[in-house]
């Protein structure tokens, strides 16, 4: 992930650097965890769009506490060195047939977390529709690979059909909500959809 001048001046970025995380996004997951308790020690977690690896490292260090496992997938390799022992990583499109087969072989998961984002073009309507597509793909992945009672986090760009996906989540999860962490940049239009306690029989 490129570091811009804006990143360098950002207090979250400086803190991430001090604490050994490759990206400031770690504090978004921290806030989501503090408010929704999505991951517990010993969980099996799938991290979609995981590079450079801050969420993965935070889950390893703080949430599963070295007892569970993390499967991390991204178009780009993780930037973690060393890769923690709880982590299995795949490089490629999370929704391709080949990678899905590998994710399935290691599933099902107690939690699926997705910070996946498209390459932005600057055209908001193109960017939001690409983000919506990714979010829909993660919903489908969770239908197949998230355990009953499991928890789901999906990033989506606001305006990208998030109300429709939230409505689907309400049918499939006991609780569903939107959360925009304080660590999101003030000019960012990203937000997170959170599904808690996957139902056995969707309504
Ligand atoms: C904001 S970054 C994720 C940051 C990460 N959560 C962290 O804390 O280091 C978004 C990532 O989504 C990935 N991505 C986008 N589309 C993807 C896809 N189809 N399959 C896998 N990863 C994807 C991008 O390559 C990018 O690395």
CSV table of C-alpha atoms and ligand atoms in Angstrom, one decimal:
chain,number,residue,atom,x,y,z
A,1,UNK,CA,0.0,0.0,0.0
A,2,UNK,CA,1.5,3.3,-1.0
A,3,UNK,CA,2.2,5.8,1.7
A,4,UNK,CA,1.1,9.3,0.8
A,5,UNK,CA,2.2,12.6,2.4
A,6,UNK,CA,-1.3,12.7,4.0
A,7,UNK,CA,-0.6,9.2,5.6
A,8,UNK,CA,2.7,10.4,7.0
A,9,UNK,CA,1.0,13.3,8.8
A,10,UNK,CA,-1.8,11.1,10.2
A,11,UNK,CA,-1.7,10.2,13.9
A,12,UNK,CA,-3.3,6.8,13.3
A,13,UNK,CA,-0.5,6.0,10.8
A,14,UNK,CA,2.2,7.1,13.2
A,15,UNK,CA,0.6,5.0,15.9
A,16,UNK,CA,0.4,1.9,13.6
A,17,UNK,CA,4.0,2.3,12.8
A,18,UNK,CA,5.0,2.5,16.5
A,19,UNK,CA,2.9,-0.6,17.3
A,20,UNK,CA,4.3,-2.6,14.4
A,21,UNK,CA,1.3,-2.6,12.1
A,22,UNK,CA,1.7,-2.1,8.4
A,23,UNK,CA,-1.4,0.1,8.0
A,24,UNK,CA,-3.6,2.4,10.0
A,25,UNK,CA,-6.7,0.3,9.2
A,26,UNK,CA,-6.0,-1.8,12.3
A,27,UNK,CA,-7.8,0.9,14.4
A,28,UNK,CA,-11.0,0.4,12.4
A,29,UNK,CA,-11.0,-3.3,13.3
A,30,UNK,CA,-10.2,-2.5,16.9
A,31,UNK,CA,-13.2,-0.2,17.2
A,32,UNK,CA,-15.5,-2.7,15.4
A,33,UNK,CA,-14.3,-5.4,17.9
A,34,UNK,CA,-14.7,-3.1,20.9
A,35,UNK,CA,-18.3,-2.3,20.0
A,36,UNK,CA,-19.4,-5.7,18.5
A,37,UNK,CA,-17.2,-8.5,19.9
A,38,UNK,CA,-16.9,-10.2,16.6
A,39,UNK,CA,-13.9,-12.5,17.3
A,40,UNK,CA,-13.1,-14.6,20.4
A,41,UNK,CA,-9.9,-16.4,21.4
A,42,UNK,CA,-9.5,-19.7,19.5
A,43,UNK,CA,-11.7,-18.6,16.6
A,44,UNK,CA,-11.1,-19.6,13.0
A,45,UNK,CA,-11.1,-16.3,11.0
A,46,UNK,CA,-11.2,-15.6,7.3
A,47,UNK,CA,-9.7,-12.2,6.4
A,48,UNK,CA,-10.7,-11.1,2.8
A,49,UNK,CA,-8.7,-8.3,1.3
A,50,UNK,CA,-6.0,-8.8,4.0
A,51,UNK,CA,-2.9,-7.0,2.6
A,52,UNK,CA,-0.7,-5.5,3.8
A,53,UNK,CA,-1.9,-7.4,6.9
A,54,UNK,CA,-2.8,-5.1,9.8
A,55,UNK,CA,-6.2,-6.7,10.4
A,56,UNK,CA,-4.6,-10.2,10.2
A,57,UNK,CA,-1.8,-9.2,12.7
A,58,UNK,CA,-4.3,-7.6,15.1
A,59,UNK,CA,-6.5,-10.7,15.0
A,60,UNK,CA,-3.4,-12.8,15.7
A,61,UNK,CA,-2.0,-10.7,18.5
A,62,UNK,CA,-5.1,-9.4,20.3
A,63,UNK,CA,-8.2,-11.4,19.4
A,64,UNK,CA,-7.5,-15.1,18.9
A,65,UNK,CA,-4.5,-14.8,21.1
A,66,UNK,CA,-2.4,-17.3,19.2
A,67,UNK,CA,-5.0,-20.1,19.8
A,68,UNK,CA,-7.1,-20.1,16.6
A,69,UNK,CA,-6.3,-19.7,12.9
A,70,UNK,CA,-6.5,-17.0,10.3
A,71,UNK,CA,-6.8,-17.5,6.6
A,72,UNK,CA,-5.8,-14.3,4.8
A,73,UNK,CA,-6.4,-13.7,1.1
A,74,UNK,CA,-5.6,-10.7,-1.1
A,75,UNK,CA,-4.7,-9.9,-4.7
A,76,UNK,CA,-1.4,-8.8,-3.2
A,77,UNK,CA,0.9,-10.7,-0.8
A,78,UNK,CA,0.8,-9.9,2.9
A,79,UNK,CA,3.5,-7.5,4.0
A,80,UNK,CA,4.1,-9.2,7.3
A,81,UNK,CA,7.5,-10.5,8.2
A,82,UNK,CA,7.5,-12.9,9.8
A,83,UNK,CA,4.0,-14.2,9.0
A,84,UNK,CA,2.5,-15.2,12.3
A,85,UNK,CA,2.2,-19.0,12.9
A,86,UNK,CA,-1.6,-18.9,13.0
A,87,UNK,CA,-1.8,-17.4,9.5
A,88,UNK,CA,-2.3,-19.3,6.2
A,89,UNK,CA,-2.3,-16.8,3.3
A,90,UNK,CA,-3.3,-17.0,-0.3
A,91,UNK,CA,-2.5,-14.5,-3.1
A,92,UNK,CA,-5.2,-14.0,-5.7
A,93,UNK,CA,-8.8,-13.1,-6.3
A,94,UNK,CA,-10.8,-14.3,-3.3
A,95,UNK,CA,-13.7,-15.0,-5.5
A,96,UNK,CA,-11.9,-17.0,-8.2
A,97,UNK,CA,-12.8,-20.7,-8.4
A,98,UNK,CA,-9.2,-21.8,-7.5
A,99,UNK,CA,-8.9,-19.6,-4.4
A,100,UNK,CA,-12.5,-20.3,-3.2
A,101,UNK,CA,-11.7,-24.0,-3.3
A,102,UNK,CA,-8.7,-23.4,-1.0
A,103,UNK,CA,-10.7,-21.2,1.4
A,104,UNK,CA,-13.4,-23.9,1.5
A,105,UNK,CA,-10.9,-26.6,2.3
A,106,UNK,CA,-9.9,-24.6,5.4
A,107,UNK,CA,-13.4,-23.5,6.4
A,108,UNK,CA,-16.0,-23.1,7.8
A,109,UNK,CA,-15.1,-20.0,9.9
A,110,UNK,CA,-16.3,-18.5,13.1
A,111,UNK,CA,-15.8,-15.0,11.7
A,112,UNK,CA,-15.3,-13.5,8.2
A,113,UNK,CA,-13.9,-10.0,8.0
A,114,UNK,CA,-13.6,-8.1,4.8
A,115,UNK,CA,-11.8,-4.8,4.3
A,116,UNK,CA,-11.6,-5.5,0.6
A,117,UNK,CA,-11.8,-2.4,-1.6
A,118,UNK,CA,-11.5,-1.9,-5.3
A,119,UNK,CA,-8.8,0.2,-6.9
A,120,UNK,CA,-10.4,3.6,-6.9
A,121,UNK,CA,-10.9,5.5,-10.1
A,122,UNK,CA,-12.1,8.8,-8.7
A,123,UNK,CA,-15.4,8.3,-10.4
A,124,UNK,CA,-17.7,7.8,-7.4
A,125,UNK,CA,-20.4,5.9,-9.2
A,126,UNK,CA,-17.8,3.4,-10.7
A,127,UNK,CA,-16.1,3.0,-7.3
A,128,UNK,CA,-19.2,2.4,-5.3
A,129,UNK,CA,-20.6,-0.1,-7.8
A,130,UNK,CA,-17.3,-2.0,-7.7
A,131,UNK,CA,-17.4,-1.9,-3.9
A,132,UNK,CA,-21.0,-3.2,-3.9
A,133,UNK,CA,-19.9,-6.1,-6.1
A,134,UNK,CA,-17.2,-7.0,-3.7
A,135,UNK,CA,-19.6,-6.8,-0.7
A,136,UNK,CA,-22.1,-9.0,-2.5
A,137,UNK,CA,-19.4,-11.6,-3.2
A,138,UNK,CA,-18.4,-11.6,0.5
A,139,UNK,CA,-22.1,-12.1,1.5
A,140,UNK,CA,-22.2,-15.1,-0.8
A,141,UNK,CA,-18.9,-16.4,0.7
A,142,UNK,CA,-20.4,-16.1,4.2
A,143,UNK,CA,-23.5,-17.9,3.1
A,144,UNK,CA,-21.3,-20.9,2.4
A,145,UNK,CA,-18.3,-20.6,4.7
A,146,UNK,CA,-19.4,-18.9,7.9
A,147,UNK,CA,-20.6,-21.1,10.7
A,148,UNK,CA,-24.1,-20.8,12.1
A,149,UNK,CA,-23.8,-18.2,15.0
A,150,UNK,CA,-20.7,-16.7,13.2
A,151,UNK,CA,-20.0,-13.0,12.7
A,152,UNK,CA,-19.4,-11.1,9.5
A,153,UNK,CA,-17.8,-7.7,8.8
A,154,UNK,CA,-17.9,-6.2,5.3
A,155,UNK,CA,-16.5,-2.9,4.1
A,156,UNK,CA,-18.6,-1.0,1.5
A,157,UNK,CA,-18.4,2.5,0.0
A,158,UNK,CA,-21.5,4.5,1.0
A,159,UNK,CA,-23.9,4.9,-1.9
A,160,UNK,CA,-22.9,1.4,-3.1
A,161,UNK,CA,-26.2,-0.3,-2.3
A,162,UNK,CA,-25.4,-0.7,1.3
A,163,UNK,CA,-29.1,-0.5,2.4
A,164,UNK,CA,-30.0,-3.5,0.2
A,165,UNK,CA,-27.1,-5.6,1.6
A,166,UNK,CA,-28.0,-4.5,5.1
A,167,UNK,CA,-31.5,-5.7,4.5
A,168,UNK,CA,-30.2,-9.1,3.3
A,169,UNK,CA,-28.0,-9.2,6.4
A,170,UNK,CA,-31.1,-8.7,8.6
A,171,UNK,CA,-32.7,-11.8,7.1
A,172,UNK,CA,-29.6,-13.9,7.6
A,173,UNK,CA,-28.2,-12.7,11.0
A,174,UNK,CA,-29.8,-12.1,14.4
A,175,UNK,CA,-28.4,-8.6,14.4
A,176,UNK,CA,-27.2,-6.4,11.6
A,177,UNK,CA,-25.8,-2.8,11.7
A,178,UNK,CA,-23.6,-0.2,10.1
A,179,UNK,CA,-20.6,1.2,11.8
A,180,UNK,CA,-18.2,3.9,10.6
A,181,UNK,CA,-15.2,3.8,12.8
A,182,UNK,CA,-13.6,7.1,13.9
A,183,UNK,CA,-10.3,5.9,12.3
A,184,UNK,CA,-11.9,6.2,8.8
A,185,UNK,CA,-10.5,9.3,7.2
A,186,UNK,CA,-12.9,12.3,7.4
A,187,UNK,CA,-13.1,12.4,3.6
A,188,UNK,CA,-13.6,8.7,3.1
A,189,UNK,CA,-17.0,7.3,2.1
A,190,UNK,CA,-16.3,3.8,3.4
A,191,UNK,CA,-18.4,2.2,6.1
A,192,UNK,CA,-18.8,-1.3,7.5
A,193,UNK,CA,-21.7,-3.6,7.6
A,194,UNK,CA,-21.7,-6.0,10.5
A,195,UNK,CA,-23.8,-9.2,10.8
A,196,UNK,CA,-23.8,-10.9,14.2
A,197,UNK,CA,-25.0,-14.4,15.0
A,198,UNK,CA,-25.7,-16.0,11.7
A,199,UNK,CA,-29.1,-17.7,11.7
A,200,UNK,CA,-29.5,-21.4,11.1
A,201,UNK,CA,-32.6,-20.7,9.1
A,202,UNK,CA,-32.7,-17.3,7.4
A,203,UNK,CA,-36.0,-15.5,7.7
B,1,LIG,C1,-7.8,-1.3,2.4
B,1,LIG,S1,-6.9,-2.7,1.8
B,1,LIG,C2,-7.0,-3.8,3.1
B,1,LIG,C3,-6.2,-3.4,4.3
B,1,LIG,C4,-6.0,-4.6,5.3
B,1,LIG,N1,-7.3,-4.8,6.0
B,1,LIG,C5,-5.0,-4.3,6.4
B,1,LIG,O1,-5.4,-4.0,7.5
B,1,LIG,O2,-3.8,-4.3,6.1
B,1,LIG,C6,-8.0,-3.4,0.6
B,1,LIG,C7,-7.5,-4.7,0.0
B,1,LIG,O3,-8.5,-5.3,-0.8
B,1,LIG,C8,-7.9,-6.1,-1.7
B,1,LIG,N2,-8.8,-6.7,-2.7
B,1,LIG,C9,-9.6,-6.0,-3.5
B,1,LIG,N3,-10.3,-6.9,-4.3
B,1,LIG,C10,-10.0,-8.2,-3.9
B,1,LIG,C11,-10.3,-9.5,-4.4
B,1,LIG,N4,-11.2,-9.7,-5.4
B,1,LIG,N5,-9.7,-10.5,-3.8
B,1,LIG,C12,-8.8,-10.3,-2.8
B,1,LIG,N6,-8.4,-9.1,-2.3
B,1,LIG,C13,-9.0,-8.0,-2.9
B,1,LIG,C14,-6.9,-5.2,-2.3
B,1,LIG,O4,-5.8,-5.8,-3.0
B,1,LIG,C15,-6.4,-4.4,-1.1
B,1,LIG,O5,-5.2,-5.0,-0.6
